[in-house]
Amino acid sequence: MKPPVSLGAATLAALLGLGTGLAPAEEGAEGRASGMLENMNRALRSLDYEGTLVHLFDNRMETLHLVHRVDAGGVQERLVSLSGPVRAVTRERDRVTCVMPDGHPISVKSHAGRNLLRSDRIDPAVLTDRYQIQIEGAARVAGRDTDVLAIRPRDALRYGYRFHLDRDTSLPLKSDLIDQAGEPIEQLMFTSLILHEDVDEAAAQAQAQQAPSGNLGSEVSTRWRFEARPPGFEQVMYDRIRAPNGAEVEHFVFSDRLSAYSIYIEPDASEGLDGTTRIGAVHAAGRQIDGHQVTVVGEVPAAAVEAAAAGVRPSVGEPR
Amino acid sequence: MSDQQFEKLSALMDGELSDRLAGNLLDQSGQDPEFRSAWERYHLIGQAMRGEAFNPAARQVSESVGETLLTEPIPIRRRASRNTPHARLAPFGGAALAAAAAFLAVFAVPNLFQGPETEPATSPGQPLTTWTPVGAAAERRWDLDRPDLASKLDLFLVSHQEAAPATGVKGILPYATLVGYEAAR
């Protein structure tokens, strides 16, 4: 691979139309990285494809089959395990459904419209405080030439991504979840890919209109406060869901514009998680507070969910 | 397994594979976990195509086949090929069958569990009983010995992924954890 091309504050300045004072070569790299991300966003919103993937994690490998379709109604994805017990996720325009090996299928309605940051694009301009964006050269994946783009976290409280982007289509043929050192934690890679049709410009436009870039939402006033949050994470959504036992659960989403975690607060503290656990790179932390169960879940390091859980406080004087 | 072996397996299940070829196939693939997995999936396809309720016992079919092969290789091979219900899968290639299993799993099954809002399929009125016991004993998701808590964390994770920003651009990667992760077994 070629040496990484580091991007930083200059990217933000360039995207804001400010002068950077950088050499033309560096400015070219910035523009290229931004263009690569934009092209990837566009490809994911406009191409129909399917293929076989391998998912690498914890020194283990699973084989998956993905179908990705786009129409004016949105993106539909279906991901199914081809090894081990049948597990499947299907993402429709307004719903995500999971069939899990323990026999408890889950159906979740989309939050589109309620989440101000429900964006299907990555904006490099807002990431530079917490992430470093790098072009890392070229590689071959699934027999195709790719350019490698990394969004590396600047601290140990979040993960980043390394995308291997197909030169012809800009699809991410390999996606790595990486840590601060750039080491992969999980990897998802196509071993075969079938493209069904060319770019659907109409669908892409429709998707773009449905995917606002969004601004951080103001915090919803509730009976809970969230102190000592991991730096850079702000509340972007509040909702209520139903737990398996029927109880109403408060759901708060915090994001740094790329990584995110959710805090769930249940009225019954008897059946919850106490401590920290994980599944793959997803961590969860739980504790009881004031007769309530607090559970934090997210694709972030354990330190982040632990800090988030520890910072939950009841608001003094608020009605319970 | 090669595509040719998948096609032979399909023919075996349809009772259309000769005894000689059936024996060779089982000798070559009987100890192969991928073979057992495919065998299991093809049974699921057959059940779905015949409109049968999901049978948890089908999930252990591959293990039964493997155990039987170890103890009674020859007679059971023939019986297996003759007694297997005809699912009429022969027109499909092996790879297509694997894909068909995938499509059935996500297209047909989830429709049974559509709910009006965020909803684990444990709510009253949902046809859960045909799905419940599948691999629970073998799975230890979230490093927990409490399936109820693991299921709740699954629900929390799916709700989180759906609500989190930039999920779309990460593609299916956030969901690969759910689908790709299988606890030590």
XYZ file of C-alpha atoms in Angstrom:
505
model
C 0.000 0.000 0.000
C 1.032 3.571 -0.515
C 1.785 5.683 2.570
C -1.358 7.088 4.133
C -2.355 10.599 3.191
C -3.426 12.295 6.384
C -6.321 14.737 6.382
C -7.297 16.936 9.242
C -8.510 20.415 9.877
C -7.595 21.297 6.344
C -10.404 19.050 5.153
C -12.919 21.030 7.136
C -11.500 24.290 5.876
C -11.541 23.090 2.312
C -15.123 21.882 2.593
C -16.128 25.206 4.065
C -14.553 26.951 1.120
C -11.757 28.481 3.138
C -8.188 28.828 2.007
C -5.945 26.161 3.486
C -2.544 27.298 2.519
C -1.623 23.725 1.699
C 0.281 22.499 -1.270
C -1.874 21.608 -4.268
C -1.060 17.897 -3.806
C -2.467 17.868 -0.265
C -5.533 19.794 -1.309
C -6.010 17.255 -4.052
C -5.886 14.444 -1.526
C -8.509 16.127 0.612
C -10.796 16.605 -2.290
C -10.257 13.056 -3.361
C -11.139 11.676 0.070
C -14.253 13.763 0.267
C -15.192 12.662 -3.219
C -14.615 9.024 -2.341
C -16.977 9.262 0.621
C -19.585 11.047 -1.423
C -19.332 8.471 -4.199
C -19.655 5.664 -1.652
C -22.761 7.307 -0.201
C -24.194 7.601 -3.691
C -23.376 4.006 -4.625
C -25.040 2.651 -1.487
C -28.161 4.640 -2.286
C -28.382 3.798 -5.962
C -26.997 0.337 -6.786
C -28.671 -3.042 -6.671
C -26.263 -5.816 -5.790
C -25.925 -9.046 -3.947
C -23.049 -11.208 -2.921
C -21.374 -13.488 -0.460
C -19.416 -11.977 2.393
C -17.147 -13.224 5.094
C -17.393 -11.687 8.533
C -14.191 -11.905 10.536
C -14.182 -11.282 14.261
C -12.426 -12.655 17.316
C -10.299 -14.824 15.024
C -13.441 -16.519 13.742
C -15.177 -16.354 10.394
C -18.802 -16.596 9.320
C -20.193 -16.606 5.804
C -23.087 -14.301 4.985
C -25.276 -13.577 1.983
C -26.359 -9.997 1.284
C -29.045 -8.679 -1.034
C -29.151 -4.899 -1.444
C -31.923 -3.295 -3.492
C -32.816 0.310 -4.111
C -36.022 1.801 -5.384
C -37.809 5.069 -4.954
C -39.127 3.785 -1.649
C -35.684 3.383 -0.179
C -32.961 0.845 0.438
C -33.852 -2.740 1.221
C -31.192 -5.073 2.565
C -31.285 -8.688 3.552
C -28.397 -10.326 5.326
C -28.482 -14.021 6.112
C -25.966 -16.309 7.748
C -24.890 -19.208 5.569
C -23.151 -21.070 8.355
C -24.367 -22.109 11.775
C -27.910 -21.538 12.965
C -30.108 -19.449 10.686
C -29.784 -15.775 11.517
C -31.118 -13.045 9.311
C -31.672 -9.311 9.218
C -33.893 -7.558 6.739
C -33.975 -3.771 6.459
C -36.981 -2.346 4.715
C -37.766 1.306 4.259
C -39.680 1.544 7.513
C -38.726 -1.569 9.439
C -35.854 -3.802 10.501
C -36.587 -7.433 11.244
C -34.170 -9.922 12.761
C -34.487 -13.658 13.051
C -32.169 -14.782 15.772
C -30.943 -18.261 16.676
C -32.685 -18.308 20.022
C -36.049 -18.059 18.337
C -37.014 -14.536 19.326
C -37.527 -12.604 16.108
C -37.346 -8.853 16.512
C -39.203 -6.302 14.443
C -38.300 -2.657 14.880
C -40.011 0.230 13.162
C -37.792 2.821 11.540
C -37.106 6.064 13.317
C -37.011 8.022 10.081
C -38.423 11.446 10.704
C -37.931 11.272 14.414
C -34.160 11.221 14.385
C -32.703 14.499 13.275
C -29.445 12.778 12.463
C -30.926 9.809 10.622
C -28.553 10.462 7.794
C -27.299 7.935 5.312
C -24.117 9.795 4.593
C -20.880 10.564 6.349
C -19.912 14.208 6.329
C -16.133 14.415 6.733
C -16.339 18.083 7.641
C -17.944 17.349 11.008
C -15.709 14.436 11.931
C -12.289 16.005 12.049
C -12.337 16.798 15.778
C -12.713 13.139 16.686
C -11.447 11.297 13.614
C -8.584 11.419 11.165
C -9.480 10.700 7.557
C -6.789 9.041 5.485
C -6.384 7.674 2.005
C -4.376 4.510 2.475
C -3.630 3.542 -1.083
C -4.992 0.652 -3.087
C -5.778 -3.042 -2.659
C -7.643 -5.825 -4.411
C -10.851 -7.291 -2.990
C -13.014 -9.957 -4.607
C -10.804 -9.697 -7.673
C -11.527 -5.997 -8.102
C -9.335 -2.946 -7.653
C -10.186 -0.786 -4.676
C -9.048 2.442 -3.080
C -8.655 2.352 0.683
C -10.080 5.109 2.845
C -9.760 5.116 6.628
C -11.676 7.126 9.215
C -9.482 6.560 12.237
C -10.586 7.604 15.743
C -8.377 10.029 17.610
C -9.053 8.413 21.020
C -9.999 5.062 22.534
C -13.639 5.937 23.176
C -14.917 5.234 19.679
C -14.245 3.056 16.671
C -13.576 4.073 13.099
C -13.868 2.466 9.694
C -11.614 1.460 6.852
C -13.425 1.139 3.542
C -12.063 -0.604 0.454
C -13.978 1.189 -2.275
C -14.459 -0.385 -5.673
C -12.894 1.838 -8.318
C -15.676 1.217 -10.794
C -18.726 1.506 -8.553
C -17.435 3.057 -5.274
C -19.147 0.301 -3.320
C -17.364 -0.665 -0.092
C -16.220 -4.180 -0.940
C -14.493 -4.486 2.397
C -15.430 -2.641 5.581
C -13.282 -2.845 8.675
C -14.192 -1.613 12.102
C -10.899 -0.211 13.411
C -9.503 1.086 16.658
C -7.341 4.095 17.392
C -4.251 2.310 16.115
C -5.989 1.435 12.893
C -6.090 -2.249 13.807
C -9.186 -4.091 12.561
C -11.623 -5.290 15.185
C -14.203 -6.703 12.806
C -13.992 -7.129 9.064
C -16.736 -7.660 6.507
C -15.578 -8.489 2.997
C -17.233 -9.526 -0.227
C -15.852 -12.703 -1.727
C -18.246 -12.470 -4.659
C -20.408 -9.637 -5.916
C -23.150 -9.416 -8.526
C -24.211 -5.986 -9.710
C -27.747 -6.096 -11.070
C -27.969 -2.818 -12.903
C -26.314 0.499 -13.448
C -26.717 3.522 -11.282
C -30.341 4.414 -10.749
C -30.139 8.185 -10.716
C -33.809 8.619 -9.892
C -33.554 6.341 -6.885
C -30.380 8.075 -5.789
C -32.077 11.430 -5.956
C -35.068 10.132 -4.043
C -32.790 8.692 -1.408
C -30.834 11.900 -1.139
C -34.042 13.789 -0.520
C -35.012 11.334 2.171
C -31.646 11.540 3.908
C -31.185 14.942 5.448
C -27.721 15.710 6.711
C -29.276 17.000 9.894
C -28.091 18.996 12.841
C -27.613 17.860 16.366
C -30.930 17.909 18.125
C -31.474 19.667 21.378
C -31.730 17.428 24.375
C -35.219 16.376 25.324
C -36.163 17.345 28.808
C -36.749 14.188 30.796
C -36.311 13.062 34.348
C -32.764 11.954 33.628
C -29.472 13.747 33.252
C -26.422 12.375 31.467
C -23.194 13.579 32.989
C -19.552 12.816 32.247
C -20.372 11.566 28.768
C -17.561 10.361 26.522
C -16.213 13.480 24.779
C -17.940 14.421 21.546
C -21.122 12.421 22.095
C -24.316 14.454 22.130
C -27.918 13.386 22.457
C -29.575 13.157 19.056
C -32.771 11.234 19.724
C -35.288 10.351 22.377
C -37.974 7.702 22.065
C -39.931 5.126 23.998
C -40.039 1.439 23.137
C -41.588 -1.678 24.629
C -39.421 -4.229 26.418
C -40.147 -7.948 26.020
C -42.048 -7.865 29.321
C -44.262 -5.073 27.990
C -42.732 -2.359 30.108
C -42.138 1.038 28.553
C -38.475 1.782 28.106
C -36.993 5.227 27.574
C -34.463 5.274 24.725
C -31.813 7.965 24.328
C -29.337 7.986 21.431
C -25.979 9.750 21.667
C -23.667 10.258 18.715
C -20.450 11.930 17.663
C -21.808 11.920 14.072
C -20.256 8.546 13.259
C -20.162 6.347 16.361
C -23.161 6.081 18.618
C -24.543 4.437 21.716
C -28.017 4.159 23.180
C -29.102 4.458 26.781
C -32.205 2.510 27.788
C -33.915 3.171 31.110
C -36.522 0.737 32.415
C -38.773 1.208 35.404
C -38.170 -2.312 36.706
C -34.634 -2.925 37.917
C -34.982 -6.620 38.687
C -34.111 -8.251 35.339
C -31.354 -6.139 33.889
C -27.694 -6.258 33.086
C -25.300 -5.552 35.930
C -21.798 -4.908 34.650
C -20.369 -5.046 31.146
C -20.732 -7.584 28.357
C -20.316 -7.642 24.597
C -21.207 -9.358 21.355
C -18.494 -8.879 18.788
C -17.449 -5.246 18.903
C -20.757 -4.152 20.401
C -20.528 -3.482 24.115
C -23.224 -3.152 26.718
C -23.068 -1.887 30.283
C -25.793 -1.932 32.898
C -26.477 -0.720 36.376
C -29.375 0.067 38.660
C -30.176 3.544 39.780
C -33.073 4.845 41.794
C -35.143 1.721 41.212
C -34.553 1.793 37.462
C -32.433 -0.342 35.173
C -30.000 1.590 33.009
C -28.526 -0.253 29.997
C -26.114 1.270 27.515
C -25.594 -0.468 24.137
C -23.443 0.578 21.227
C -20.759 -0.292 18.730
C -18.216 1.549 20.830
C -15.454 0.377 23.183
C -16.315 -0.887 26.660
C -14.906 2.273 28.239
C -17.461 4.379 26.394
C -20.538 2.406 27.483
C -19.208 2.165 31.033
C -18.686 5.921 31.215
C -22.124 6.552 29.741
C -23.803 4.221 32.224
C -21.946 5.718 35.147
C -23.031 9.228 34.170
C -26.787 8.664 34.312
C -28.407 10.653 37.108
C -32.031 11.335 38.056
C -32.924 14.951 37.626
C -33.494 16.580 41.004
C -36.986 17.973 41.377
C -38.402 16.320 38.259
C -41.600 14.314 38.705
C -41.171 10.569 38.693
C -18.504 -27.884 -0.827
C -18.558 -27.347 -4.549
C -21.645 -26.341 -6.541
C -21.687 -29.866 -7.920
C -21.895 -31.311 -4.431
C -24.725 -28.921 -3.553
C -26.592 -30.091 -6.637
C -26.048 -33.708 -5.672
C -27.294 -32.990 -2.176
C -30.449 -31.469 -3.642
C -30.921 -34.543 -5.811
C -30.363 -36.766 -2.785
C -33.119 -35.017 -0.883
C -35.433 -35.401 -3.861
C -34.660 -39.091 -4.056
C -33.180 -38.635 -7.488
C -29.596 -39.574 -6.744
C -28.442 -43.087 -7.472
C -27.345 -45.252 -4.569
C -23.778 -45.193 -5.810
C -23.634 -41.433 -6.096
C -25.454 -41.014 -2.811
C -22.875 -43.179 -1.101
C -20.013 -41.277 -2.640
C -21.538 -37.948 -1.664
C -22.053 -38.977 1.917
C -18.581 -40.454 2.146
C -17.064 -37.233 0.846
C -19.166 -34.773 2.747
C -20.637 -36.514 5.744
C -18.126 -35.114 8.176
C -18.145 -31.683 6.605
C -19.905 -29.066 8.762
C -20.862 -27.165 5.620
C -22.543 -30.280 4.266
C -24.479 -30.717 7.485
C -25.456 -27.072 7.446
C -26.667 -27.303 3.847
C -28.586 -30.484 4.626
C -30.316 -28.697 7.456
C -31.186 -25.688 5.334
C -32.602 -27.795 2.549
C -34.910 -29.431 5.036
C -36.022 -25.973 6.115
C -36.688 -25.076 2.494
C -38.729 -28.196 2.033
C -40.801 -27.435 5.125
C -41.375 -23.884 4.007
C -42.336 -24.893 0.464
C -44.806 -27.407 1.796
C -46.269 -24.787 4.136
C -45.386 -26.755 7.224
C -44.871 -25.117 10.575
C -41.282 -24.783 11.562
C -40.081 -27.897 13.278
C -37.336 -27.322 15.816
C -36.213 -30.919 15.350
C -35.135 -30.022 11.837
C -32.383 -27.934 13.327
C -30.798 -31.085 14.628
C -31.183 -33.089 11.460
C -27.601 -32.586 10.408
C -26.318 -33.784 13.750
C -28.510 -36.886 13.498
C -27.182 -37.543 10.036
C -23.627 -37.194 11.222
C -24.139 -39.526 14.150
C -25.874 -42.076 11.979
C -23.125 -41.967 9.417
C -20.611 -42.810 12.084
C -22.453 -45.921 13.201
C -24.438 -47.224 10.256
C -23.049 -45.807 7.082
C -24.342 -47.958 4.257
C -27.979 -48.893 5.058
C -28.905 -45.456 6.297
C -27.576 -43.775 3.190
C -30.123 -45.525 1.041
C -32.928 -45.056 3.499
C -32.195 -41.401 3.795
C -32.385 -40.844 0.090
C -35.643 -42.722 -0.258
C -37.428 -41.397 2.800
C -36.605 -37.772 2.375
C -39.796 -35.881 1.482
C -39.731 -34.584 -2.031
C -39.334 -30.868 -1.861
C -38.944 -30.604 -5.641
C -35.760 -28.640 -5.407
C -33.970 -30.214 -8.310
C -34.473 -27.353 -10.773
C -32.280 -25.154 -8.622
C -28.534 -25.292 -8.564
C -26.684 -25.756 -5.319
C -25.773 -22.120 -4.958
C -29.282 -21.089 -5.807
C -30.570 -23.341 -3.081
C -28.379 -21.705 -0.528
C -29.650 -18.347 -1.681
C -33.190 -19.657 -1.631
C -32.730 -20.653 1.978
C -31.601 -17.183 2.703
C -34.554 -15.601 0.931
C -37.010 -17.879 2.649
C -35.507 -17.051 5.988
C -35.896 -13.339 5.523
C -38.805 -12.976 3.135
C -41.199 -15.535 4.468
C -40.466 -15.772 8.128
C -40.291 -12.152 9.182
C -43.764 -11.533 7.800
C -45.045 -13.678 10.616
C -43.736 -11.280 13.170
C -44.555 -7.848 11.884
C -45.640 -5.616 14.702
C -46.974 -2.091 14.865
C -44.037 -0.684 16.747
C -40.789 -1.826 18.307
C -41.800 -5.264 19.246
C -40.038 -8.411 20.296
C -41.985 -11.389 19.040
C -42.883 -12.422 22.526
C -46.007 -10.334 22.568
C -49.361 -12.102 22.798
C -50.864 -13.286 19.575
C -47.613 -13.835 17.767
C -46.965 -17.379 16.505
C -43.883 -17.845 18.585
C -44.360 -21.379 19.680
C -43.117 -22.835 16.440
C -39.860 -20.937 16.735
C -38.859 -20.965 20.310
C -36.531 -23.760 21.247
C -34.209 -23.740 18.275
C -30.621 -23.344 19.341
C -31.101 -21.747 22.679
C -29.133 -24.311 24.585
C -26.216 -24.107 22.206
C -26.134 -20.343 22.054
C -24.598 -18.145 24.640
C -24.938 -14.742 23.150
C -23.627 -11.679 24.932
C -21.585 -13.975 27.178
C -24.715 -14.466 29.233
C -26.381 -17.567 30.578
C -29.714 -15.757 30.650
C -31.496 -16.088 27.289
C -34.160 -13.596 28.347
C -31.592 -10.933 29.054
C -29.673 -11.766 25.874
C -32.879 -11.372 23.860
C -33.536 -8.026 25.479
C -30.022 -6.875 24.629
C -30.595 -8.040 21.037
C -33.726 -5.900 20.915
C -31.835 -2.958 22.368
C -29.063 -3.419 19.816
C -31.429 -3.575 16.831
C -33.326 -0.534 18.094
C -30.046 1.262 18.553
C -28.726 0.428 15.095
C -31.935 1.585 13.496
C -31.908 4.859 15.400
C -28.191 5.630 15.228
C -26.931 8.187 12.723
C -25.048 7.189 9.583
C -26.266 3.609 9.803
C -26.996 3.555 6.113
C -23.536 4.511 5.021
C -21.978 1.884 7.218
C -23.936 -0.491 5.084
C -24.846 -3.771 6.632
C -21.774 -3.823 8.848
C -23.632 -2.868 12.036
C -26.004 -5.767 11.488
C -23.239 -8.223 10.703
C -22.601 -8.410 14.408
C -26.109 -9.730 14.911
C -26.167 -12.093 11.967
C -22.555 -13.110 11.754
C -21.887 -13.565 15.398
C -22.448 -16.988 16.726
C -21.383 -17.792 20.247
C -18.915 -20.601 20.801
C -20.561 -23.905 20.172
